[in-house]
Amino acid sequence: MRSARLRPELEVETTRPPQRLAPHAYALEAAVVDGEDDLADGRLVLLHDPAGHDAWQGAFRLVTLVRAELEPEMAADPLLPEVCWSWLTGALDARGLSYGEAGGTVTRAGSHYFGAL
């Protein structure tokens, strides 16, 4: 993972992985930047348990979190969760990567402002 060639707009650094999920873990934090603007950020965690886990269907699990600010119209689109999920699975499939137990959650968060802050 340390020798991967990354796109120039990515800023990546190692971070402390979770301690109790698996005997071995590695974690990265990343940000997508454009000049002074942070466009997205996230975290990638690779877990490894040599004994394996039934829920993982193997000895490895890859966990990701991605956050990005969306335009209100896009965030309100009822198909947003399906589109986001298809971006992930489509990227894996396009690179010929196999995976066992794909699962995840797409979460939208919004704020409504009232009066002056």
PDB file of C-alpha atoms in Angstrom:
ATOM      1  CA  MET A   1       0.000   0.000   0.000  1.00  0.00           C
ATOM      2  CA  ARG A   2       2.905   2.336   0.682  1.00  0.00           C
ATOM      3  CA  SER A   3       4.280   1.980  -2.850  1.00  0.00           C
ATOM      4  CA  ALA A   4       1.031   2.758  -4.702  1.00  0.00           C
ATOM      5  CA  ARG A   5       1.178   5.577  -7.246  1.00  0.00           C
ATOM      6  CA  LEU A   6      -1.507   8.084  -6.308  1.00  0.00           C
ATOM      7  CA  ARG A   7      -3.266  10.801  -8.229  1.00  0.00           C
ATOM      8  CA  PRO A   8      -1.770  14.258  -7.576  1.00  0.00           C
ATOM      9  CA  GLU A   9      -4.938  15.656  -5.948  1.00  0.00           C
ATOM     10  CA  LEU A  10      -4.798  13.011  -3.185  1.00  0.00           C
ATOM     11  CA  GLU A  11      -3.165  13.689   0.166  1.00  0.00           C
ATOM     12  CA  VAL A  12      -2.698  10.407   2.028  1.00  0.00           C
ATOM     13  CA  GLU A  13      -1.162   9.597   5.392  1.00  0.00           C
ATOM     14  CA  THR A  14      -1.149   6.638   7.737  1.00  0.00           C
ATOM     15  CA  THR A  15      -3.271   6.865  10.857  1.00  0.00           C
ATOM     16  CA  ARG A  16      -3.869   4.753  13.943  1.00  0.00           C
ATOM     17  CA  PRO A  17      -6.003   1.730  13.034  1.00  0.00           C
ATOM     18  CA  PRO A  18      -8.737   0.291  15.251  1.00  0.00           C
ATOM     19  CA  GLN A  19      -7.242  -1.915  17.970  1.00  0.00           C
ATOM     20  CA  ARG A  20      -9.821  -4.604  18.771  1.00  0.00           C
ATOM     21  CA  LEU A  21     -11.336  -5.602  15.432  1.00  0.00           C
ATOM     22  CA  ALA A  22      -8.534  -7.889  14.258  1.00  0.00           C
ATOM     23  CA  PRO A  23      -5.049  -8.978  15.326  1.00  0.00           C
ATOM     24  CA  HIS A  24      -3.524  -6.979  12.459  1.00  0.00           C
ATOM     25  CA  ALA A  25      -4.745  -3.669  11.030  1.00  0.00           C
ATOM     26  CA  TYR A  26      -3.491  -0.859   8.811  1.00  0.00           C
ATOM     27  CA  ALA A  27      -5.245   2.468   8.266  1.00  0.00           C
ATOM     28  CA  LEU A  28      -4.943   5.437   5.938  1.00  0.00           C
ATOM     29  CA  GLU A  29      -6.612   8.844   5.919  1.00  0.00           C
ATOM     30  CA  ALA A  30      -6.984  10.664   2.632  1.00  0.00           C
ATOM     31  CA  ALA A  31      -8.219  13.987   1.317  1.00  0.00           C
ATOM     32  CA  VAL A  32      -9.014  15.086  -2.214  1.00  0.00           C
ATOM     33  CA  VAL A  33      -7.841  18.673  -2.572  1.00  0.00           C
ATOM     34  CA  ASP A  34      -8.100  21.284  -5.287  1.00  0.00           C
ATOM     35  CA  GLY A  35      -5.947  24.240  -4.350  1.00  0.00           C
ATOM     36  CA  GLU A  36      -7.273  25.410  -0.999  1.00  0.00           C
ATOM     37  CA  ASP A  37     -10.526  23.421  -1.263  1.00  0.00           C
ATOM     38  CA  ASP A  38     -11.040  20.028   0.358  1.00  0.00           C
ATOM     39  CA  LEU A  39     -13.396  18.205  -2.009  1.00  0.00           C
ATOM     40  CA  ALA A  40     -13.679  14.942  -0.087  1.00  0.00           C
ATOM     41  CA  ASP A  41     -12.008  12.991   2.669  1.00  0.00           C
ATOM     42  CA  GLY A  42     -12.059   9.498   3.982  1.00  0.00           C
ATOM     43  CA  ARG A  43     -10.444   6.607   5.691  1.00  0.00           C
ATOM     44  CA  LEU A  44      -9.413   3.141   4.555  1.00  0.00           C
ATOM     45  CA  VAL A  45      -8.799   0.337   7.044  1.00  0.00           C
ATOM     46  CA  LEU A  46      -7.393  -3.081   6.168  1.00  0.00           C
ATOM     47  CA  LEU A  47      -8.088  -5.740   8.797  1.00  0.00           C
ATOM     48  CA  HIS A  48      -6.423  -9.160   8.895  1.00  0.00           C
ATOM     49  CA  ASP A  49      -7.148 -12.112  11.129  1.00  0.00           C
ATOM     50  CA  PRO A  50      -5.164 -15.211  10.134  1.00  0.00           C
ATOM     51  CA  ALA A  51      -7.877 -17.373  11.732  1.00  0.00           C
ATOM     52  CA  GLY A  52     -10.466 -15.783   9.458  1.00  0.00           C
ATOM     53  CA  HIS A  53     -14.013 -14.662  10.159  1.00  0.00           C
ATOM     54  CA  ASP A  54     -17.185 -16.249   8.828  1.00  0.00           C
ATOM     55  CA  ALA A  55     -18.754 -12.811   8.360  1.00  0.00           C
ATOM     56  CA  TRP A  56     -15.734 -11.726   6.308  1.00  0.00           C
ATOM     57  CA  GLN A  57     -15.696 -14.925   4.237  1.00  0.00           C
ATOM     58  CA  GLY A  58     -11.939 -14.992   4.704  1.00  0.00           C
ATOM     59  CA  ALA A  59      -9.027 -13.571   6.622  1.00  0.00           C
ATOM     60  CA  PHE A  60      -9.197  -9.977   5.358  1.00  0.00           C
ATOM     61  CA  ARG A  61     -11.710  -7.156   5.525  1.00  0.00           C
ATOM     62  CA  LEU A  62     -11.409  -3.749   3.888  1.00  0.00           C
ATOM     63  CA  VAL A  63     -13.462  -0.944   5.431  1.00  0.00           C
ATOM     64  CA  THR A  64     -13.853   2.499   3.877  1.00  0.00           C
ATOM     65  CA  LEU A  65     -15.476   5.777   4.837  1.00  0.00           C
ATOM     66  CA  VAL A  66     -15.857   8.550   2.276  1.00  0.00           C
ATOM     67  CA  ARG A  67     -17.285  12.020   2.958  1.00  0.00           C
ATOM     68  CA  ALA A  68     -18.011  14.676   0.378  1.00  0.00           C
ATOM     69  CA  GLU A  69     -20.087  17.821   0.307  1.00  0.00           C
ATOM     70  CA  LEU A  70     -22.809  17.629  -2.325  1.00  0.00           C
ATOM     71  CA  GLU A  71     -24.913  20.203  -4.070  1.00  0.00           C
ATOM     72  CA  PRO A  72     -28.407  20.243  -2.515  1.00  0.00           C
ATOM     73  CA  GLU A  73     -30.070  18.948  -5.688  1.00  0.00           C
ATOM     74  CA  MET A  74     -27.752  15.948  -5.841  1.00  0.00           C
ATOM     75  CA  ALA A  75     -28.095  15.230  -2.119  1.00  0.00           C
ATOM     76  CA  ALA A  76     -31.892  15.222  -2.466  1.00  0.00           C
ATOM     77  CA  ASP A  77     -31.890  12.741  -5.370  1.00  0.00           C
ATOM     78  CA  PRO A  78     -33.683   9.580  -4.198  1.00  0.00           C
ATOM     79  CA  LEU A  79     -31.304   7.458  -6.297  1.00  0.00           C
ATOM     80  CA  LEU A  80     -28.181   8.847  -4.594  1.00  0.00           C
ATOM     81  CA  PRO A  81     -27.564   5.769  -2.402  1.00  0.00           C
ATOM     82  CA  GLU A  82     -27.756   3.389  -5.369  1.00  0.00           C
ATOM     83  CA  VAL A  83     -25.516   5.625  -7.485  1.00  0.00           C
ATOM     84  CA  CYS A  84     -22.882   5.897  -4.732  1.00  0.00           C
ATOM     85  CA  TRP A  85     -22.892   2.135  -4.208  1.00  0.00           C
ATOM     86  CA  SER A  86     -22.557   1.533  -7.948  1.00  0.00           C
ATOM     87  CA  TRP A  87     -19.519   3.868  -8.055  1.00  0.00           C
ATOM     88  CA  LEU A  88     -17.766   1.622  -5.549  1.00  0.00           C
ATOM     89  CA  THR A  89     -18.700  -1.736  -7.051  1.00  0.00           C
ATOM     90  CA  GLY A  90     -18.172  -0.425 -10.582  1.00  0.00           C
ATOM     91  CA  ALA A  91     -14.646   0.758  -9.736  1.00  0.00           C
ATOM     92  CA  LEU A  92     -13.787  -2.629  -8.232  1.00  0.00           C
ATOM     93  CA  ASP A  93     -15.277  -4.518 -11.176  1.00  0.00           C
ATOM     94  CA  ALA A  94     -13.576  -2.285 -13.769  1.00  0.00           C
ATOM     95  CA  ARG A  95     -10.209  -3.229 -12.290  1.00  0.00           C
ATOM     96  CA  GLY A  96     -11.016  -6.932 -12.204  1.00  0.00           C
ATOM     97  CA  LEU A  97     -10.920  -7.077  -8.404  1.00  0.00           C
ATOM     98  CA  SER A  98     -12.845  -9.822  -6.683  1.00  0.00           C
ATOM     99  CA  TYR A  99     -14.576  -9.440  -3.352  1.00  0.00           C
ATOM    100  CA  GLY A 100     -16.568 -11.791  -1.192  1.00  0.00           C
ATOM    101  CA  GLU A 101     -19.065 -10.080   1.055  1.00  0.00           C
ATOM    102  CA  ALA A 102     -19.760  -6.559  -0.163  1.00  0.00           C
ATOM    103  CA  GLY A 103     -21.878  -4.552   2.224  1.00  0.00           C
ATOM    104  CA  GLY A 104     -22.218  -0.963   3.245  1.00  0.00           C
ATOM    105  CA  THR A 105     -24.283   2.072   4.053  1.00  0.00           C
ATOM    106  CA  VAL A 106     -24.757   5.321   2.163  1.00  0.00           C
ATOM    107  CA  THR A 107     -25.718   8.083   4.600  1.00  0.00           C
ATOM    108  CA  ARG A 108     -26.894  11.592   3.812  1.00  0.00           C
ATOM    109  CA  ALA A 109     -26.687  14.370   6.360  1.00  0.00           C
ATOM    110  CA  GLY A 110     -28.192  17.800   5.988  1.00  0.00           C
ATOM    111  CA  SER A 111     -28.676  20.991   7.918  1.00  0.00           C
ATOM    112  CA  HIS A 112     -31.527  23.473   7.950  1.00  0.00           C
ATOM    113  CA  TYR A 113     -30.699  26.958   9.174  1.00  0.00           C
ATOM    114  CA  PHE A 114     -33.190  29.303  10.811  1.00  0.00           C
ATOM    115  CA  GLY A 115     -32.552  32.938  11.581  1.00  0.00           C
ATOM    116  CA  ALA A 116     -29.155  34.530  11.965  1.00  0.00           C
ATOM    117  CA  LEU A 117     -26.283  32.573  13.434  1.00  0.00           C
TER     118      LEU A 117
END
